[in-house]
mmCIF file with all atom_site columns, C-alpha atoms in Angstrom:
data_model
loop_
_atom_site.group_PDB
_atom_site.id
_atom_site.type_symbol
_atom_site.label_atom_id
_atom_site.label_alt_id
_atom_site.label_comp_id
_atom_site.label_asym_id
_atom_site.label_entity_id
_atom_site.label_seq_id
_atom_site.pdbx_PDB_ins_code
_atom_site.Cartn_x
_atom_site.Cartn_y
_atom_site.Cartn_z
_atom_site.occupancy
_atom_site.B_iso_or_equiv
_atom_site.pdbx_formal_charge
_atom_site.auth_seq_id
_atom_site.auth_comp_id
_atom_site.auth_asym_id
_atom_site.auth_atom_id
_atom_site.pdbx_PDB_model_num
ATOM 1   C CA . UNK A 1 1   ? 59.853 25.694 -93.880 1.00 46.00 ? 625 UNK A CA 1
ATOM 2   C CA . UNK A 1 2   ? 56.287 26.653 -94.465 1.00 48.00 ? 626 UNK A CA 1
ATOM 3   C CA . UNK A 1 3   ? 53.273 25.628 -91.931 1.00 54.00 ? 627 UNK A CA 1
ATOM 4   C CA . UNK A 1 4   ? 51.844 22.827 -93.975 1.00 60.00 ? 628 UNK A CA 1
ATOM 5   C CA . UNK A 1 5   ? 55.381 21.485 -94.675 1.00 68.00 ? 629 UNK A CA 1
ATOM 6   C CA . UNK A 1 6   ? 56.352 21.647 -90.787 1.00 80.00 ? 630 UNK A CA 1
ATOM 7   C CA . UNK A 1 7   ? 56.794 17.497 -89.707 1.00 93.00 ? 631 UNK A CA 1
ATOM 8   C CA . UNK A 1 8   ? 55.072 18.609 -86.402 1.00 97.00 ? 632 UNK A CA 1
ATOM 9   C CA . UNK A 1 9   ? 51.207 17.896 -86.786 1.00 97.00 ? 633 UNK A CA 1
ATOM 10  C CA . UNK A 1 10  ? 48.739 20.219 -85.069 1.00 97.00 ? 634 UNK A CA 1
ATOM 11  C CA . UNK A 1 11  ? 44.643 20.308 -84.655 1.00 96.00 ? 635 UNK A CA 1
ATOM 12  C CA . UNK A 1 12  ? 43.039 23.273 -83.242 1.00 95.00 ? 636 UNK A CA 1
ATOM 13  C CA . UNK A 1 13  ? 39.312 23.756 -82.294 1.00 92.00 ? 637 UNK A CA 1
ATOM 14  C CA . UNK A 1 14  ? 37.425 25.637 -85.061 1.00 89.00 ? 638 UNK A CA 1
ATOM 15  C CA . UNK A 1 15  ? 34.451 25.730 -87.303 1.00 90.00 ? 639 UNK A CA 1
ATOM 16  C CA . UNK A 1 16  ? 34.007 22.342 -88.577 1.00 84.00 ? 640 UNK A CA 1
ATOM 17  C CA . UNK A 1 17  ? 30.070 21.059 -90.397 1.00 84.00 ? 641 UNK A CA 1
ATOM 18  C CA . UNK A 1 18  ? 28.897 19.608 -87.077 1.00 82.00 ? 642 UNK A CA 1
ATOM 19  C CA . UNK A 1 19  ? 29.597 22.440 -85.121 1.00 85.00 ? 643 UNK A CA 1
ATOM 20  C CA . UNK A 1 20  ? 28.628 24.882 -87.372 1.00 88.00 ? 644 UNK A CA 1
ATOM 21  C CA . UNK A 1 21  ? 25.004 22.672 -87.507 1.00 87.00 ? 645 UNK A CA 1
ATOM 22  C CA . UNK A 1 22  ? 24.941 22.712 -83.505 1.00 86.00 ? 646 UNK A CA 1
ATOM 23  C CA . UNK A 1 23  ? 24.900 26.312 -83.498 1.00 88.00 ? 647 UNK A CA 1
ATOM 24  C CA . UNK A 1 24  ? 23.150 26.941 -86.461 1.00 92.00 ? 648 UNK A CA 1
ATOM 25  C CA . UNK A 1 25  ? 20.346 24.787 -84.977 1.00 91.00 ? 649 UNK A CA 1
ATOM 26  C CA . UNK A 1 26  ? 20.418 26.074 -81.581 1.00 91.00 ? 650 UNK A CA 1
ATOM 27  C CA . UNK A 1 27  ? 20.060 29.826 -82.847 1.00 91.00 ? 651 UNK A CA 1
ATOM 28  C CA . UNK A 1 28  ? 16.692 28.508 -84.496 1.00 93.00 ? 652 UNK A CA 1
ATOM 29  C CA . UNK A 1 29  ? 15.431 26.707 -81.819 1.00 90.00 ? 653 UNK A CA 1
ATOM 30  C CA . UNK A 1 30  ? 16.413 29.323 -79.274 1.00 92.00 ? 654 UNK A CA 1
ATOM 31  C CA . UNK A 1 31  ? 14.529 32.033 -81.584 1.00 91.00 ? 655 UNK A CA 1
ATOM 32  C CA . UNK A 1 32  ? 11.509 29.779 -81.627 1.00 92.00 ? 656 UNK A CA 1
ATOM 33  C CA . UNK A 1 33  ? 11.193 29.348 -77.855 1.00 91.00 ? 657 UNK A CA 1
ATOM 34  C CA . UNK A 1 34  ? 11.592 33.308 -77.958 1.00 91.00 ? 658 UNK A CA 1
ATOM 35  C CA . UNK A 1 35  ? 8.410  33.640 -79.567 1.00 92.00 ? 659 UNK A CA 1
ATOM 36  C CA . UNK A 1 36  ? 5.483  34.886 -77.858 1.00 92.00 ? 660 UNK A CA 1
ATOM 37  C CA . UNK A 1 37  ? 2.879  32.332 -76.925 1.00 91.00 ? 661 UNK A CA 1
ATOM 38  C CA . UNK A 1 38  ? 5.481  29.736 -76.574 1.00 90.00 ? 662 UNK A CA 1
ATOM 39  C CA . UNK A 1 39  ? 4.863  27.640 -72.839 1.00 91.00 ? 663 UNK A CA 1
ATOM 40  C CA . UNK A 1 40  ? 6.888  29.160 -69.942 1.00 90.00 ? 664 UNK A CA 1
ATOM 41  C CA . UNK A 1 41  ? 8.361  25.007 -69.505 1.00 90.00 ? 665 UNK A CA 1
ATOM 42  C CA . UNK A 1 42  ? 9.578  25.116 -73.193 1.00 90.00 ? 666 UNK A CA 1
ATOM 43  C CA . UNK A 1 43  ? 11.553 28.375 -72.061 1.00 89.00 ? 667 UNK A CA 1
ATOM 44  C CA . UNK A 1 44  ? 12.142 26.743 -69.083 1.00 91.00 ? 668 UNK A CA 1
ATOM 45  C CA . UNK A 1 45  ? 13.609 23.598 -70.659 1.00 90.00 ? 669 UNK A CA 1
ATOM 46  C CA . UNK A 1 46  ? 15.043 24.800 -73.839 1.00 89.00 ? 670 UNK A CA 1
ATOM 47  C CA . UNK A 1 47  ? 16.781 27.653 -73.683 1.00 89.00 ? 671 UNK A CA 1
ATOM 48  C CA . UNK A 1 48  ? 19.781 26.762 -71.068 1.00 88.00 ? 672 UNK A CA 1
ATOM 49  C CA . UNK A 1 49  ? 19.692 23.860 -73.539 1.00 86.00 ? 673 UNK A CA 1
ATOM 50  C CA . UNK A 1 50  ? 19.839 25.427 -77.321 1.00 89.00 ? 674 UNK A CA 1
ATOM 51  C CA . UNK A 1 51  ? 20.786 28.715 -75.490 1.00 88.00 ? 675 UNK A CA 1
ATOM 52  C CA . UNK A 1 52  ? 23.638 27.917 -73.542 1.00 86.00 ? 676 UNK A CA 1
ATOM 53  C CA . UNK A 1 53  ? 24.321 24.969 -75.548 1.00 85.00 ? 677 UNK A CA 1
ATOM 54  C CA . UNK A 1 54  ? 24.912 26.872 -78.727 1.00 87.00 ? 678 UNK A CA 1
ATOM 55  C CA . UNK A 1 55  ? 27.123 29.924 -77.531 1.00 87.00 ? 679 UNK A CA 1
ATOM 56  C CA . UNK A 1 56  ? 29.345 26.851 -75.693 1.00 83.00 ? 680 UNK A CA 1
ATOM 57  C CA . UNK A 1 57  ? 29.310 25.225 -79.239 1.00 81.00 ? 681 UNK A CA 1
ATOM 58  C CA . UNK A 1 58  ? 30.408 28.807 -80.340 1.00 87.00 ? 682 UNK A CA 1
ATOM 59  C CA . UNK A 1 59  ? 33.107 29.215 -77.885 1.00 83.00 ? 683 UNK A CA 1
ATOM 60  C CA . UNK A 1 60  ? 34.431 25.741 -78.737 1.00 79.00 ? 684 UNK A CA 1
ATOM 61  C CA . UNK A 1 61  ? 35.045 26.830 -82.081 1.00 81.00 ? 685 UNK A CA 1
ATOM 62  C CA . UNK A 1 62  ? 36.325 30.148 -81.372 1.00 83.00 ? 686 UNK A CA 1
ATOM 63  C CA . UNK A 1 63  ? 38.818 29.385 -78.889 1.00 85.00 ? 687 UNK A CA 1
ATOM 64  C CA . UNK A 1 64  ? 41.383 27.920 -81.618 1.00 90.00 ? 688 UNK A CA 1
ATOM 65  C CA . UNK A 1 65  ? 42.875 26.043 -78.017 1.00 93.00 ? 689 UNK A CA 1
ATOM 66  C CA . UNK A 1 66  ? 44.960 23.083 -79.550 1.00 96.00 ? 690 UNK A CA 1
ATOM 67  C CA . UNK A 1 67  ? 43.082 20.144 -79.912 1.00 95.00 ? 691 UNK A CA 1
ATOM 68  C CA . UNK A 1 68  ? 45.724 17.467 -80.969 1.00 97.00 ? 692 UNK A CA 1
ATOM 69  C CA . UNK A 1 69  ? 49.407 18.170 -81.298 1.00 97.00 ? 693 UNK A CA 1
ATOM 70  C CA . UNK A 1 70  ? 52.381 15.642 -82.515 1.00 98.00 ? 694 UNK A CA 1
ATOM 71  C CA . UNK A 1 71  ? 55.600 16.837 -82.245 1.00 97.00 ? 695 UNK A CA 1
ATOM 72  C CA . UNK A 1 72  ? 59.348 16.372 -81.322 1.00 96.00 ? 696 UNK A CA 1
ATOM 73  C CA . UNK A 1 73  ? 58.445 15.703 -77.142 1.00 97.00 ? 697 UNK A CA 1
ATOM 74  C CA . UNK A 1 74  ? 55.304 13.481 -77.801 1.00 97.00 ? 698 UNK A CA 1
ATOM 75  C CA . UNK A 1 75  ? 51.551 13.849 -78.304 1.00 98.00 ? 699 UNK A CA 1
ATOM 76  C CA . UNK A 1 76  ? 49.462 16.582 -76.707 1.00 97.00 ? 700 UNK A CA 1
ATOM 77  C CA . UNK A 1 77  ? 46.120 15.607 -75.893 1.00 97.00 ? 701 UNK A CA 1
ATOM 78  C CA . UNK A 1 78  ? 43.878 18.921 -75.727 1.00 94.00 ? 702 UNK A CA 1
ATOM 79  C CA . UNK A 1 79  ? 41.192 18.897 -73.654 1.00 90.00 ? 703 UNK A CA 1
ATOM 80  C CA . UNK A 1 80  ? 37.981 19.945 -73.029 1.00 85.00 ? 704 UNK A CA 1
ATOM 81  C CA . UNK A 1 81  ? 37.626 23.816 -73.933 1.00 80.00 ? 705 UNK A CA 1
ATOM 82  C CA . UNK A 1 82  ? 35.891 24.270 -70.881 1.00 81.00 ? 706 UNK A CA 1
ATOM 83  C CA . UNK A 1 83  ? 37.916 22.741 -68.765 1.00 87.00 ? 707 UNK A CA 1
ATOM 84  C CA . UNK A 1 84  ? 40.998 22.977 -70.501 1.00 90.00 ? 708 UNK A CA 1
ATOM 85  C CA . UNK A 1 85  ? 44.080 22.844 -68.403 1.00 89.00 ? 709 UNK A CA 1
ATOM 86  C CA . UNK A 1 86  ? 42.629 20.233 -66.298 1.00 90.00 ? 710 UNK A CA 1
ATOM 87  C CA . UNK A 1 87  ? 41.679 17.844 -69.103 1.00 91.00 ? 711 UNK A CA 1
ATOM 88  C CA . UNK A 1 88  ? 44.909 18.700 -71.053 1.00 95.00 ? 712 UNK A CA 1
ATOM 89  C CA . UNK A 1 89  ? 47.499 15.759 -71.123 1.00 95.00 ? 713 UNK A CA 1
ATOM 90  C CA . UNK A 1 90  ? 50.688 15.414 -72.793 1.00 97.00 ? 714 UNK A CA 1
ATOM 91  C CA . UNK A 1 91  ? 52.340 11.833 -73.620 1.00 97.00 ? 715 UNK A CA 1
ATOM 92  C CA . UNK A 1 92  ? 55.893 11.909 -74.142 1.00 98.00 ? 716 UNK A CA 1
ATOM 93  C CA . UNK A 1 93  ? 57.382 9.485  -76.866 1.00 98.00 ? 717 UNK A CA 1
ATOM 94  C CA . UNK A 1 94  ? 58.810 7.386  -74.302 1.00 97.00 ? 718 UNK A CA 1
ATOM 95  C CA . UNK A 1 95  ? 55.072 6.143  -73.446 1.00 97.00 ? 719 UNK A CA 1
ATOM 96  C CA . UNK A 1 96  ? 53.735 5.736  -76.849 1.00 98.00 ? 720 UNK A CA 1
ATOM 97  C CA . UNK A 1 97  ? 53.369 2.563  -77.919 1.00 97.00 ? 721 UNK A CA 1
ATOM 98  C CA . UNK A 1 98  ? 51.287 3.185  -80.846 1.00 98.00 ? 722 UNK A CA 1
ATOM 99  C CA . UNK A 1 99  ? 48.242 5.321  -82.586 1.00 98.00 ? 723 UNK A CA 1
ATOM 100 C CA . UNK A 1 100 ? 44.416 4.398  -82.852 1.00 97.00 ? 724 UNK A CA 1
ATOM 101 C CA . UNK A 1 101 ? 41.952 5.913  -84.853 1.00 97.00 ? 725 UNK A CA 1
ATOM 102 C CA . UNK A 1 102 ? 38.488 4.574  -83.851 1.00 97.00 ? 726 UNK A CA 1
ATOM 103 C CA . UNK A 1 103 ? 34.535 5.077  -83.590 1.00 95.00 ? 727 UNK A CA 1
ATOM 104 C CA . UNK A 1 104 ? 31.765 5.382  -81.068 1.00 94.00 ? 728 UNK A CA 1
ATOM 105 C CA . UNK A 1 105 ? 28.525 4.543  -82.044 1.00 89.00 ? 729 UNK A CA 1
ATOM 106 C CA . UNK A 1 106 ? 26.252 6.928  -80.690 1.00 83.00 ? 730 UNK A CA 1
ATOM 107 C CA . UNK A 1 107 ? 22.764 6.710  -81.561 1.00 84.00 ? 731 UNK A CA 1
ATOM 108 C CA . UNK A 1 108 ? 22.640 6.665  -85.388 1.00 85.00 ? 732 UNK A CA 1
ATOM 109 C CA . UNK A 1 109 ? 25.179 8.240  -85.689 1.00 86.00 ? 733 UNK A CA 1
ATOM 110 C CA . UNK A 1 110 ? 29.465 7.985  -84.817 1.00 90.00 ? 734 UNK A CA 1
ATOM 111 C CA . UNK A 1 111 ? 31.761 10.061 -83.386 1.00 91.00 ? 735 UNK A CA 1
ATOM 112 C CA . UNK A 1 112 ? 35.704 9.470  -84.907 1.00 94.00 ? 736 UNK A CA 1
ATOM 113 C CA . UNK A 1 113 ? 38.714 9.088  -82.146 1.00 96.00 ? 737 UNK A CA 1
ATOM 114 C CA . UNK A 1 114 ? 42.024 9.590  -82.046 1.00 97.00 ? 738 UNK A CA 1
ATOM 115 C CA . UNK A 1 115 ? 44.165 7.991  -79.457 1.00 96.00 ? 739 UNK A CA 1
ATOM 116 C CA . UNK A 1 116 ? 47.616 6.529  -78.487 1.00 97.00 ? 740 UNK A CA 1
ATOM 117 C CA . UNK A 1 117 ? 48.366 3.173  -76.891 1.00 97.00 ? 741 UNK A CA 1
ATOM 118 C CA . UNK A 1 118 ? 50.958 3.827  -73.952 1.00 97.00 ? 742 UNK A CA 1
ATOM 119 C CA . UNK A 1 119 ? 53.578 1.520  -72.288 1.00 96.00 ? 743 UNK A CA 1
ATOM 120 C CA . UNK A 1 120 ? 52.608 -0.530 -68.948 1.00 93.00 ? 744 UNK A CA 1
ATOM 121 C CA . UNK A 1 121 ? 53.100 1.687  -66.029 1.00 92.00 ? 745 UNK A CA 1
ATOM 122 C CA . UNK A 1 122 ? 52.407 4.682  -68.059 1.00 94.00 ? 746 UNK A CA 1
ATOM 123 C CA . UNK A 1 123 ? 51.653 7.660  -65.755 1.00 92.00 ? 747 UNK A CA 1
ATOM 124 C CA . UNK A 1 124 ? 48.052 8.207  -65.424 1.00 90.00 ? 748 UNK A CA 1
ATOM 125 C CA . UNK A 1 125 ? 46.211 10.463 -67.215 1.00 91.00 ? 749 UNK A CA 1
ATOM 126 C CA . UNK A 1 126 ? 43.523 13.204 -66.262 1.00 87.00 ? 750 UNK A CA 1
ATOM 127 C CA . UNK A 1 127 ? 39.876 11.451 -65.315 1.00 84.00 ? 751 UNK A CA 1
ATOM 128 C CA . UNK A 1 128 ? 41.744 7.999  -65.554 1.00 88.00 ? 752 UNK A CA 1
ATOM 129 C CA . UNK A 1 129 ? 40.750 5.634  -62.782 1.00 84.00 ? 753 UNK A CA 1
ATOM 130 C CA . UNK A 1 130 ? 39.353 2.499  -61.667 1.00 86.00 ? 754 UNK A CA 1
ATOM 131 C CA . UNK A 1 131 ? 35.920 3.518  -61.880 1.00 89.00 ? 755 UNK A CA 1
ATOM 132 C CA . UNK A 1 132 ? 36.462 5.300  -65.342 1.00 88.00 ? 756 UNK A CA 1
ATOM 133 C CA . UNK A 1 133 ? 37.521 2.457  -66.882 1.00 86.00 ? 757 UNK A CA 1
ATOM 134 C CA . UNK A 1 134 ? 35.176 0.061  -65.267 1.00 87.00 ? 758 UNK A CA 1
ATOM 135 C CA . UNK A 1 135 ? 33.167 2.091  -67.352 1.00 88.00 ? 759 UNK A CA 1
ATOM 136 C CA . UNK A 1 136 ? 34.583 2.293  -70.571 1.00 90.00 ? 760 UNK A CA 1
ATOM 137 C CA . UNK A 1 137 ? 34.943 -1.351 -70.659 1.00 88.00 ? 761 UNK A CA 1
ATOM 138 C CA . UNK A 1 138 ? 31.056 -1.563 -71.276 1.00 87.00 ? 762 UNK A CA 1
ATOM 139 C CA . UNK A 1 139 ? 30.978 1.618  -73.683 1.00 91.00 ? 763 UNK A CA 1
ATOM 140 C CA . UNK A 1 140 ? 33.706 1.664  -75.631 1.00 93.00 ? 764 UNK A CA 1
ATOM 141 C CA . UNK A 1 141 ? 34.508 -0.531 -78.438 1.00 93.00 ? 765 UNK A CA 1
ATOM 142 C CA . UNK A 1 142 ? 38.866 -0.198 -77.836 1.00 95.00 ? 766 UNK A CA 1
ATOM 143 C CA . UNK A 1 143 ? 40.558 -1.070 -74.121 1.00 93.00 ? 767 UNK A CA 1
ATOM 144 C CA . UNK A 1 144 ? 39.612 1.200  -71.659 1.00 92.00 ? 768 UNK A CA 1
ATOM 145 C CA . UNK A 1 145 ? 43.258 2.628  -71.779 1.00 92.00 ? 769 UNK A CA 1
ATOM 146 C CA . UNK A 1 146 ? 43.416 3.470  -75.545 1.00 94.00 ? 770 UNK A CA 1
ATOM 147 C CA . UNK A 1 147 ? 39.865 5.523  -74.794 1.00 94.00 ? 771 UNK A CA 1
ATOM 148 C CA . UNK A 1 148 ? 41.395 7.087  -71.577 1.00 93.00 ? 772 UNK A CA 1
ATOM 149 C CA . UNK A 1 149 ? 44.684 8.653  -74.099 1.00 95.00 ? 773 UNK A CA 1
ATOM 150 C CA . UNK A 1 150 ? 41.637 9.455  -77.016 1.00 96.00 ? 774 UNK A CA 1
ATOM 151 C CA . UNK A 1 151 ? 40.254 12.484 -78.004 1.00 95.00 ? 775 UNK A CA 1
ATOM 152 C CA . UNK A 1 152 ? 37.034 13.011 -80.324 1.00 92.00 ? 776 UNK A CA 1
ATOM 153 C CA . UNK A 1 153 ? 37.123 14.562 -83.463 1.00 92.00 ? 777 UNK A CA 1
ATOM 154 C CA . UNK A 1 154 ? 34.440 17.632 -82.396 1.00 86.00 ? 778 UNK A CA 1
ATOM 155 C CA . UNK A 1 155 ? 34.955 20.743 -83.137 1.00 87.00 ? 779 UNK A CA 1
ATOM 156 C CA . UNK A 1 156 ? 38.346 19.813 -85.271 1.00 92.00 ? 780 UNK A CA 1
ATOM 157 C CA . UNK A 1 157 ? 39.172 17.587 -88.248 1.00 92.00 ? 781 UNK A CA 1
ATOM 158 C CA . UNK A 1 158 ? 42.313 15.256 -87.948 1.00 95.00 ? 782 UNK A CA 1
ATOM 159 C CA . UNK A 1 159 ? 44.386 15.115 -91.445 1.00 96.00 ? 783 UNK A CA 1
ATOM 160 C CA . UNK A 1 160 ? 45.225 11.828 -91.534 1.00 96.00 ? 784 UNK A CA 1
ATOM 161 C CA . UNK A 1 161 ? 48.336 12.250 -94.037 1.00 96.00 ? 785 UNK A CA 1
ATOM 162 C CA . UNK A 1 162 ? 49.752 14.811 -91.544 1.00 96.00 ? 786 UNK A CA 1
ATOM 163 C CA . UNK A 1 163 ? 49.401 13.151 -88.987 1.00 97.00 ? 787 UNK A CA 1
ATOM 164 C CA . UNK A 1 164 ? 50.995 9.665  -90.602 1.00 97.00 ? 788 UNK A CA 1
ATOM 165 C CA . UNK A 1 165 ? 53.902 12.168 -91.772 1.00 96.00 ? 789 UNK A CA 1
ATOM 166 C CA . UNK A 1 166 ? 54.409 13.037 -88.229 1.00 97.00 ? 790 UNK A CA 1
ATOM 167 C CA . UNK A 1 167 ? 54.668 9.668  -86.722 1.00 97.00 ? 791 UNK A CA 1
ATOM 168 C CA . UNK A 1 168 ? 56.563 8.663  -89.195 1.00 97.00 ? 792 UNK A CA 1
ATOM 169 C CA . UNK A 1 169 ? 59.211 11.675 -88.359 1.00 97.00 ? 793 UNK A CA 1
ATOM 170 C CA . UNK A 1 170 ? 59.202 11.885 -84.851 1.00 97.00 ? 794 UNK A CA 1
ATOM 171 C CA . UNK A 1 171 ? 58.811 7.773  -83.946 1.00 97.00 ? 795 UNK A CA 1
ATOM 172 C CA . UNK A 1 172 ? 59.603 6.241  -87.029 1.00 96.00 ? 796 UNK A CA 1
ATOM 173 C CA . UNK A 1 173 ? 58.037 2.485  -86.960 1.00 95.00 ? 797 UNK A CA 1
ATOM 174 C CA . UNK A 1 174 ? 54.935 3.573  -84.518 1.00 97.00 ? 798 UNK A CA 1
ATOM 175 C CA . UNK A 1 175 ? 52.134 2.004  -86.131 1.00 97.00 ? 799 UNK A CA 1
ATOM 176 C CA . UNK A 1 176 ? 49.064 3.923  -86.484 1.00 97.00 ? 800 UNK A CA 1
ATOM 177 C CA . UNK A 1 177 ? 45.769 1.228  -86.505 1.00 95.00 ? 801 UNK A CA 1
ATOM 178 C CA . UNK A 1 178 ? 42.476 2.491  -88.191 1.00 95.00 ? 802 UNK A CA 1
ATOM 179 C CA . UNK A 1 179 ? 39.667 0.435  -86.219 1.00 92.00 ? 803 UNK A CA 1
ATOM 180 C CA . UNK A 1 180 ? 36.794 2.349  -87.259 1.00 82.00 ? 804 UNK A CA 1
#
């Protein structure tokens, strides 16, 4: 069975148009703070920003880690490249309830979600806590525990057709709800 005809779905971090416009714009702006005359605070200031900002965008992209992953035991939840392992949660089909794709506002602009509902008494998941959520009740447009099992769509795309196919597979009758 080839890759693309494989039921499990898979995401991994890579070169997607927002990340390749992160670095792309941090190489220029880090260039222009490199040029002579510029103030030492705009050096200062900048380049940890574009600088460091940029070659993390880089390393994002170039790690391939996996980003989203449905398969036979349940959803993988990739975390954050940098802190990988510790932000890395897996949900076993046993807890899934259901799928949510969503969107943050964020500025002018919106970042996409994807994120599974879990049973009550669900074990918790890494960075989930009472003050977290107290949080994400007043930033977040879904229940604090859909955002909590979400990851955003940076630095990866999520094939939405895959993904359904998977569902459907491995937890046939899981409904997947598109809220954004």
């Amino acid at each position: 069975m080839g890759k693309d005809s494989s039921p499990v779905y898979e995401a991994r971090y890579g070169w997607d148009r927002r990340t390749v416009g992160v670095v792309a714009g941090s190489a220029v702006f880090t260039a222009a703070l490199l040029l002579p005359g510029t103030p030492l605070f705009a050096r200062v200031l900048g380049l940890p920003l574009f600088g460091l900002g940029g070659l993390f965008m880089a390393y994002v992209a170039l790690s391939r880690k996996v980003a989203f992953r449905v398969d036979g035991t349940g959803v993988l939840l990739g975390g954050s490249p940098a802190r990988y392992g510790a932000t890395t949660a897996h949900v076993p089909w046993a807890d899934i309830t259901g799928f949510v794709l969503w969107r943050q506002q964020a500025g002018g602009a919106s970042v996409p979600y994807v994120g599974v509902t879990r049973r009550e008494g669900a074990p918790a998941l890494p960075g989930d806590g009472p003050r977290a959520r107290a949080v994400l009740t007043h930033l977040v447009p879904v229940p604090p525990e859909v955002a909590m099992s979400s990851r955003a769509l940076t630095g990866w795309h999520l094939d939405r057709e895959r993904l359904l196919g998977a569902v459907a597979h491995f937890a046939p009758g899981t409904p997947v709800h598109d809220v954004s």
